[in-house]
Amino acid sequence: MGGSSAAATSRANNVSCAANVTMDLPHQGYRPTKPRARAAPPTADSILFDDTSSVAPAMNNQGYYTPGYNMAGPSNDMQGGAVPNNMFADPMANAAMVYGSSLANQGKDMVNKEISRFMSVNKLKYFFAVDTKYVLKKLMILMFPYTHQDWEVRYHRDTPLTPRQDVNAPDLYIPTMAFITYILLAGMALGIQKRFSPEVLGLCASTALVWVIIEVLVMLLSLYLLTVHSDLSTFDLIAYSGYKYVGMIFTVLCGLLFGSDGYYVALAWSSCALMFFIVRSLKMKILPSLSSDSIGTGSSAKPQFRLYITVATAVFQPVVIYWLTSHLVR
């Protein structure tokens, strides 16, 4: 019994020593198992899922699309991104654009040419080349023409001087501003009399404009029928016909301030002053060619008719002034 117990105790000690040796092996640099190998990084050929977003779905033999779907949206060609480049690169489109531009330029030139036939822009600028000094002097001549001595229009190399350089040159600035002032004054006069309305004011403005147009047309027709060769242009006639608005403004103002008596006194003064101004101004434009025409034709009827045209134009001014201002003063 004692021998068997000793043997058992010896075997237990051996097992314990083996276990201790086994537990101490990691501290001595040994591993009980075989070390694992590290996995290599995945390559392009070993991708788990293929990117099919930019590839159109293929069709099978039966004509149906395979389950792969294109989620990237329509391509540039489908969105129309390359259309403008194709349009400008097309020679037919370029030729059409060049042809359209040439037609537009030709049409613009034709319009400018037709406008120039009836109204020259450069000539129109000449009639508005004024300054303050000219305007003041011209207004004094229109209201007090009896003190003015030199009525001759000055020229430089066969070209008349501008209004700012010659006070005797006709202009369109004063007639235009006087016309606008007359319309405003007429509206004020109608408002004072409790008779203002947009329709009445429009009728007043259109009537004043129509009278000027009729007067200019009659003058042009008379000069044409009598074959009068003068340097009077359409703008000259409009200017001389439009100077009456200065007298009309003066007449209406006197009528509003001093009543009917002041109106008639101002009407007589402005009418006489305007007639004197018209005769002296047109005399330098129409009558100087009397001698040359009478010598060339041997007749004295034409000079008399020219004189009649000048006097008739002057006498017609007071009639228009009274017609356009009498209803504004009561």
PDB file of N, CA and C in Angstrom, residues 195-264:
ATOM      1  N   ARG A 195     -62.825 124.733 -66.999  1.00  0.00           N
ATOM      2  CA  ARG A 195     -63.189 124.055 -68.247  1.00  0.00           C
ATOM      3  C   ARG A 195     -62.122 123.050 -68.678  1.00  0.00           C
ATOM      4  N   PHE A 196     -61.232 122.699 -67.771  1.00  0.00           N
ATOM      5  CA  PHE A 196     -60.125 121.823 -68.157  1.00  0.00           C
ATOM      6  C   PHE A 196     -60.584 120.373 -68.235  1.00  0.00           C
ATOM      7  N   SER A 197     -60.070 119.704 -69.263  1.00  0.00           N
ATOM      8  CA  SER A 197     -60.243 118.262 -69.421  1.00  0.00           C
ATOM      9  C   SER A 197     -59.161 117.781 -70.387  1.00  0.00           C
ATOM     10  N   PRO A 198     -58.719 116.549 -70.259  1.00  0.00           N
ATOM     11  CA  PRO A 198     -57.685 116.055 -71.177  1.00  0.00           C
ATOM     12  C   PRO A 198     -58.093 116.127 -72.644  1.00  0.00           C
ATOM     13  N   GLU A 199     -59.389 115.911 -72.913  1.00  0.00           N
ATOM     14  CA  GLU A 199     -59.841 115.964 -74.302  1.00  0.00           C
ATOM     15  C   GLU A 199     -59.720 117.379 -74.870  1.00  0.00           C
ATOM     16  N   VAL A 200     -60.106 118.378 -74.080  1.00  0.00           N
ATOM     17  CA  VAL A 200     -60.020 119.759 -74.557  1.00  0.00           C
ATOM     18  C   VAL A 200     -58.569 120.180 -74.758  1.00  0.00           C
ATOM     19  N   LEU A 201     -57.696 119.768 -73.855  1.00  0.00           N
ATOM     20  CA  LEU A 201     -56.279 120.111 -74.003  1.00  0.00           C
ATOM     21  C   LEU A 201     -55.667 119.416 -75.215  1.00  0.00           C
ATOM     22  N   GLY A 202     -56.032 118.166 -75.444  1.00  0.00           N
ATOM     23  CA  GLY A 202     -55.540 117.472 -76.633  1.00  0.00           C
ATOM     24  C   GLY A 202     -56.044 118.102 -77.918  1.00  0.00           C
ATOM     25  N   LEU A 203     -57.308 118.552 -77.906  1.00  0.00           N
ATOM     26  CA  LEU A 203     -57.856 119.224 -79.078  1.00  0.00           C
ATOM     27  C   LEU A 203     -57.131 120.539 -79.344  1.00  0.00           C
ATOM     28  N   CYS A 204     -56.798 121.242 -78.286  1.00  0.00           N
ATOM     29  CA  CYS A 204     -56.076 122.509 -78.435  1.00  0.00           C
ATOM     30  C   CYS A 204     -54.690 122.279 -79.034  1.00  0.00           C
ATOM     31  N   ALA A 205     -53.982 121.268 -78.543  1.00  0.00           N
ATOM     32  CA  ALA A 205     -52.638 120.978 -79.061  1.00  0.00           C
ATOM     33  C   ALA A 205     -52.684 120.508 -80.507  1.00  0.00           C
ATOM     34  N   SER A 206     -53.611 119.621 -80.830  1.00  0.00           N
ATOM     35  CA  SER A 206     -53.693 119.124 -82.210  1.00  0.00           C
ATOM     36  C   SER A 206     -54.109 120.220 -83.175  1.00  0.00           C
ATOM     37  N   THR A 207     -54.976 121.119 -82.752  1.00  0.00           N
ATOM     38  CA  THR A 207     -55.380 122.224 -83.633  1.00  0.00           C
ATOM     39  C   THR A 207     -54.215 123.150 -83.927  1.00  0.00           C
ATOM     40  N   ALA A 208     -53.426 123.474 -82.909  1.00  0.00           N
ATOM     41  CA  ALA A 208     -52.261 124.341 -83.125  1.00  0.00           C
ATOM     42  C   ALA A 208     -51.252 123.686 -84.056  1.00  0.00           C
ATOM     43  N   LEU A 209     -51.056 122.385 -83.918  1.00  0.00           N
ATOM     44  CA  LEU A 209     -50.106 121.683 -84.785  1.00  0.00           C
ATOM     45  C   LEU A 209     -50.610 121.588 -86.214  1.00  0.00           C
ATOM     46  N   VAL A 210     -51.898 121.349 -86.375  1.00  0.00           N
ATOM     47  CA  VAL A 210     -52.465 121.239 -87.731  1.00  0.00           C
ATOM     48  C   VAL A 210     -52.368 122.564 -88.470  1.00  0.00           C
ATOM     49  N   TRP A 211     -52.574 123.674 -87.784  1.00  0.00           N
ATOM     50  CA  TRP A 211     -52.481 124.985 -88.447  1.00  0.00           C
ATOM     51  C   TRP A 211     -51.068 125.241 -88.965  1.00  0.00           C
ATOM     52  N   VAL A 212     -50.070 124.851 -88.220  1.00  0.00           N
ATOM     53  CA  VAL A 212     -48.689 125.011 -88.691  1.00  0.00           C
ATOM     54  C   VAL A 212     -48.435 124.146 -89.921  1.00  0.00           C
ATOM     55  N   ILE A 213     -48.917 122.915 -89.884  1.00  0.00           N
ATOM     56  CA  ILE A 213     -48.720 122.017 -91.033  1.00  0.00           C
ATOM     57  C   ILE A 213     -49.406 122.570 -92.272  1.00  0.00           C
ATOM     58  N   ILE A 214     -50.629 123.062 -92.118  1.00  0.00           N
ATOM     59  CA  ILE A 214     -51.348 123.633 -93.269  1.00  0.00           C
ATOM     60  C   ILE A 214     -50.616 124.843 -93.822  1.00  0.00           C
ATOM     61  N   GLU A 215     -50.136 125.684 -92.941  1.00  0.00           N
ATOM     62  CA  GLU A 215     -49.429 126.881 -93.398  1.00  0.00           C
ATOM     63  C   GLU A 215     -48.158 126.525 -94.170  1.00  0.00           C
ATOM     64  N   VAL A 216     -47.399 125.547 -93.675  1.00  0.00           N
ATOM     65  CA  VAL A 216     -46.162 125.140 -94.350  1.00  0.00           C
ATOM     66  C   VAL A 216     -46.472 124.505 -95.704  1.00  0.00           C
ATOM     67  N   LEU A 217     -47.501 123.663 -95.753  1.00  0.00           N
ATOM     68  CA  LEU A 217     -47.861 123.026 -97.024  1.00  0.00           C
ATOM     69  C   LEU A 217     -48.318 124.058 -98.055  1.00  0.00           C
ATOM     70  N   VAL A 218     -49.075 125.048 -97.633  1.00  0.00           N
ATOM     71  CA  VAL A 218     -49.512 126.096 -98.566  1.00  0.00           C
ATOM     72  C   VAL A 218     -48.318 126.882 -99.088  1.00  0.00           C
ATOM     73  N   MET A 219     -47.366 127.169 -98.219  1.00  0.00           N
ATOM     74  CA  MET A 219     -46.172 127.880 -98.649  1.00  0.00           C
ATOM     75  C   MET A 219     -45.358 127.061 -99.651  1.00  0.00           C
ATOM     76  N   LEU A 220     -45.174 125.781 -99.359  1.00  0.00           N
ATOM     77  CA  LEU A 220     -44.422 124.925-100.276  1.00  0.00           C
ATOM     78  C   LEU A 220     -45.127 124.803-101.626  1.00  0.00           C
ATOM     79  N   LEU A 221     -46.437 124.654-101.613  1.00  0.00           N
ATOM     80  CA  LEU A 221     -47.187 124.546-102.859  1.00  0.00           C
ATOM     81  C   LEU A 221     -47.115 125.841-103.665  1.00  0.00           C
ATOM     82  N   SER A 222     -47.200 126.948-102.988  1.00  0.00           N
ATOM     83  CA  SER A 222     -47.130 128.234-103.690  1.00  0.00           C
ATOM     84  C   SER A 222     -45.757 128.442-104.321  1.00  0.00           C
ATOM     85  N   LEU A 223     -44.705 128.136-103.599  1.00  0.00           N
ATOM     86  CA  LEU A 223     -43.359 128.284-104.152  1.00  0.00           C
ATOM     87  C   LEU A 223     -43.120 127.325-105.309  1.00  0.00           C
ATOM     88  N   TYR A 224     -43.724 126.149-105.241  1.00  0.00           N
ATOM     89  CA  TYR A 224     -43.552 125.187-106.332  1.00  0.00           C
ATOM     90  C   TYR A 224     -44.320 125.607-107.582  1.00  0.00           C
ATOM     91  N   LEU A 225     -45.562 126.060-107.398  1.00  0.00           N
ATOM     92  CA  LEU A 225     -46.352 126.463-108.561  1.00  0.00           C
ATOM     93  C   LEU A 225     -45.782 127.694-109.250  1.00  0.00           C
ATOM     94  N   LEU A 226     -45.194 128.578-108.486  1.00  0.00           N
ATOM     95  CA  LEU A 226     -44.609 129.793-109.068  1.00  0.00           C
ATOM     96  C   LEU A 226     -43.146 129.609-109.445  1.00  0.00           C
ATOM     97  N   THR A 227     -42.650 128.363-109.284  1.00  0.00           N
ATOM     98  CA  THR A 227     -41.257 128.050-109.637  1.00  0.00           C
ATOM     99  C   THR A 227     -40.278 129.064-109.048  1.00  0.00           C
ATOM    100  N   VAL A 228     -40.428 129.292-107.769  1.00  0.00           N
ATOM    101  CA  VAL A 228     -39.553 130.220-107.067  1.00  0.00           C
ATOM    102  C   VAL A 228     -38.328 129.453-106.588  1.00  0.00           C
ATOM    103  N   HIS A 229     -37.160 129.875-107.062  1.00  0.00           N
ATOM    104  CA  HIS A 229     -35.905 129.246-106.664  1.00  0.00           C
ATOM    105  C   HIS A 229     -35.294 130.061-105.522  1.00  0.00           C
ATOM    106  N   SER A 230     -35.413 129.523-104.330  1.00  0.00           N
ATOM    107  CA  SER A 230     -34.871 130.194-103.150  1.00  0.00           C
ATOM    108  C   SER A 230     -34.217 129.144-102.265  1.00  0.00           C
ATOM    109  N   ASP A 231     -33.495 129.612-101.262  1.00  0.00           N
ATOM    110  CA  ASP A 231     -32.836 128.699-100.333  1.00  0.00           C
ATOM    111  C   ASP A 231     -33.711 128.388 -99.128  1.00  0.00           C
ATOM    112  N   LEU A 232     -35.013 128.613 -99.255  1.00  0.00           N
ATOM    113  CA  LEU A 232     -35.928 128.254 -98.183  1.00  0.00           C
ATOM    114  C   LEU A 232     -36.168 126.750 -98.180  1.00  0.00           C
ATOM    115  N   SER A 233     -35.914 126.115 -97.056  1.00  0.00           N
ATOM    116  CA  SER A 233     -36.175 124.686 -96.905  1.00  0.00           C
ATOM    117  C   SER A 233     -37.437 124.479 -96.073  1.00  0.00           C
ATOM    118  N   THR A 234     -37.852 123.242 -95.961  1.00  0.00           N
ATOM    119  CA  THR A 234     -39.039 122.943 -95.159  1.00  0.00           C
ATOM    120  C   THR A 234     -38.829 123.314 -93.697  1.00  0.00           C
ATOM    121  N   PHE A 235     -37.634 123.077 -93.194  1.00  0.00           N
ATOM    122  CA  PHE A 235     -37.340 123.441 -91.814  1.00  0.00           C
ATOM    123  C   PHE A 235     -37.377 124.957 -91.615  1.00  0.00           C
ATOM    124  N   ASP A 236     -36.934 125.705 -92.619  1.00  0.00           N
ATOM    125  CA  ASP A 236     -37.020 127.166 -92.524  1.00  0.00           C
ATOM    126  C   ASP A 236     -38.470 127.628 -92.395  1.00  0.00           C
ATOM    127  N   LEU A 237     -39.334 127.043 -93.220  1.00  0.00           N
ATOM    128  CA  LEU A 237     -40.743 127.436 -93.170  1.00  0.00           C
ATOM    129  C   LEU A 237     -41.381 127.041 -91.834  1.00  0.00           C
ATOM    130  N   ILE A 238     -41.015 125.869 -91.306  1.00  0.00           N
ATOM    131  CA  ILE A 238     -41.549 125.471 -90.000  1.00  0.00           C
ATOM    132  C   ILE A 238     -41.088 126.427 -88.908  1.00  0.00           C
ATOM    133  N   ALA A 239     -39.825 126.856 -89.004  1.00  0.00           N
ATOM    134  CA  ALA A 239     -39.302 127.790 -88.000  1.00  0.00           C
ATOM    135  C   ALA A 239     -40.036 129.120 -88.053  1.00  0.00           C
ATOM    136  N   TYR A 240     -40.172 129.693 -89.251  1.00  0.00           N
ATOM    137  CA  TYR A 240     -40.855 130.992 -89.365  1.00  0.00           C
ATOM    138  C   TYR A 240     -42.322 130.885 -88.982  1.00  0.00           C
ATOM    139  N   SER A 241     -42.946 129.748 -89.279  1.00  0.00           N
ATOM    140  CA  SER A 241     -44.342 129.582 -88.900  1.00  0.00           C
ATOM    141  C   SER A 241     -44.498 129.330 -87.401  1.00  0.00           C
ATOM    142  N   GLY A 242     -43.487 128.739 -86.776  1.00  0.00           N
ATOM    143  CA  GLY A 242     -43.582 128.441 -85.352  1.00  0.00           C
ATOM    144  C   GLY A 242     -43.282 129.611 -84.445  1.00  0.00           C
ATOM    145  N   TYR A 243     -42.725 130.698 -84.992  1.00  0.00           N
ATOM    146  CA  TYR A 243     -42.440 131.866 -84.153  1.00  0.00           C
ATOM    147  C   TYR A 243     -43.705 132.543 -83.637  1.00  0.00           C
ATOM    148  N   LYS A 244     -44.834 132.229 -84.231  1.00  0.00           N
ATOM    149  CA  LYS A 244     -46.081 132.846 -83.778  1.00  0.00           C
ATOM    150  C   LYS A 244     -46.457 132.411 -82.365  1.00  0.00           C
ATOM    151  N   TYR A 245     -45.954 131.262 -81.908  1.00  0.00           N
ATOM    152  CA  TYR A 245     -46.300 130.796 -80.564  1.00  0.00           C
ATOM    153  C   TYR A 245     -45.753 131.727 -79.483  1.00  0.00           C
ATOM    154  N   VAL A 246     -44.669 132.458 -79.792  1.00  0.00           N
ATOM    155  CA  VAL A 246     -44.158 133.431 -78.826  1.00  0.00           C
ATOM    156  C   VAL A 246     -45.186 134.540 -78.610  1.00  0.00           C
ATOM    157  N   GLY A 247     -45.741 135.069 -79.705  1.00  0.00           N
ATOM    158  CA  GLY A 247     -46.787 136.082 -79.593  1.00  0.00           C
ATOM    159  C   GLY A 247     -48.047 135.552 -78.954  1.00  0.00           C
ATOM    160  N   MET A 248     -48.360 134.273 -79.197  1.00  0.00           N
ATOM    161  CA  MET A 248     -49.557 133.693 -78.589  1.00  0.00           C
ATOM    162  C   MET A 248     -49.404 133.587 -77.073  1.00  0.00           C
ATOM    163  N   ILE A 249     -48.223 133.214 -76.611  1.00  0.00           N
ATOM    164  CA  ILE A 249     -47.984 133.143 -75.166  1.00  0.00           C
ATOM    165  C   ILE A 249     -48.135 134.528 -74.526  1.00  0.00           C
ATOM    166  N   PHE A 250     -47.553 135.527 -75.171  1.00  0.00           N
ATOM    167  CA  PHE A 250     -47.652 136.887 -74.656  1.00  0.00           C
ATOM    168  C   PHE A 250     -49.103 137.359 -74.620  1.00  0.00           C
ATOM    169  N   THR A 251     -49.868 137.012 -75.635  1.00  0.00           N
ATOM    170  CA  THR A 251     -51.269 137.434 -75.701  1.00  0.00           C
ATOM    171  C   THR A 251     -52.115 136.777 -74.620  1.00  0.00           C
ATOM    172  N   VAL A 252     -51.924 135.462 -74.422  1.00  0.00           N
ATOM    173  CA  VAL A 252     -52.714 134.752 -73.408  1.00  0.00           C
ATOM    174  C   VAL A 252     -52.357 135.239 -72.010  1.00  0.00           C
ATOM    175  N   LEU A 253     -51.079 135.461 -71.744  1.00  0.00           N
ATOM    176  CA  LEU A 253     -50.681 135.957 -70.430  1.00  0.00           C
ATOM    177  C   LEU A 253     -51.300 137.320 -70.114  1.00  0.00           C
ATOM    178  N   CYS A 254     -51.276 138.212 -71.107  1.00  0.00           N
ATOM    179  CA  CYS A 254     -51.891 139.528 -70.901  1.00  0.00           C
ATOM    180  C   CYS A 254     -53.397 139.408 -70.701  1.00  0.00           C
ATOM    181  N   GLY A 255     -54.022 138.466 -71.401  1.00  0.00           N
ATOM    182  CA  GLY A 255     -55.453 138.264 -71.220  1.00  0.00           C
ATOM    183  C   GLY A 255     -55.789 137.724 -69.844  1.00  0.00           C
ATOM    184  N   LEU A 256     -54.951 136.819 -69.316  1.00  0.00           N
ATOM    185  CA  LEU A 256     -55.206 136.290 -67.983  1.00  0.00           C
ATOM    186  C   LEU A 256     -54.947 137.318 -66.888  1.00  0.00           C
ATOM    187  N   LEU A 257     -53.981 138.208 -67.118  1.00  0.00           N
ATOM    188  CA  LEU A 257     -53.621 139.183 -66.093  1.00  0.00           C
ATOM    189  C   LEU A 257     -54.488 140.435 -66.141  1.00  0.00           C
ATOM    190  N   PHE A 258     -54.829 140.884 -67.341  1.00  0.00           N
ATOM    191  CA  PHE A 258     -55.514 142.175 -67.479  1.00  0.00           C
ATOM    192  C   PHE A 258     -56.895 142.070 -68.120  1.00  0.00           C
ATOM    193  N   GLY A 259     -57.366 140.879 -68.342  1.00  0.00           N
ATOM    194  CA  GLY A 259     -58.703 140.734 -68.903  1.00  0.00           C
ATOM    195  C   GLY A 259     -58.726 140.886 -70.414  1.00  0.00           C
ATOM    196  N   SER A 260     -59.929 141.134 -70.924  1.00  0.00           N
ATOM    197  CA  SER A 260     -60.117 141.221 -72.380  1.00  0.00           C
ATOM    198  C   SER A 260     -59.411 142.435 -72.973  1.00  0.00           C
ATOM    199  N   ASP A 261     -59.380 143.563 -72.239  1.00  0.00           N
ATOM    200  CA  ASP A 261     -58.689 144.743 -72.775  1.00  0.00           C
ATOM    201  C   ASP A 261     -57.196 144.481 -72.960  1.00  0.00           C
ATOM    202  N   GLY A 262     -56.580 143.871 -71.960  1.00  0.00           N
ATOM    203  CA  GLY A 262     -55.171 143.526 -72.097  1.00  0.00           C
ATOM    204  C   GLY A 262     -54.931 142.507 -73.190  1.00  0.00           C
ATOM    205  N   TYR A 263     -55.896 141.611 -73.391  1.00  0.00           N
ATOM    206  CA  TYR A 263     -55.764 140.608 -74.446  1.00  0.00           C
ATOM    207  C   TYR A 263     -55.719 141.254 -75.826  1.00  0.00           C
ATOM    208  N   TYR A 264     -56.626 142.173 -76.101  1.00  0.00           N
ATOM    209  CA  TYR A 264     -56.666 142.776 -77.434  1.00  0.00           C
ATOM    210  C   TYR A 264     -55.469 143.698 -77.674  1.00  0.00           C
TER     211      TYR A 264
END
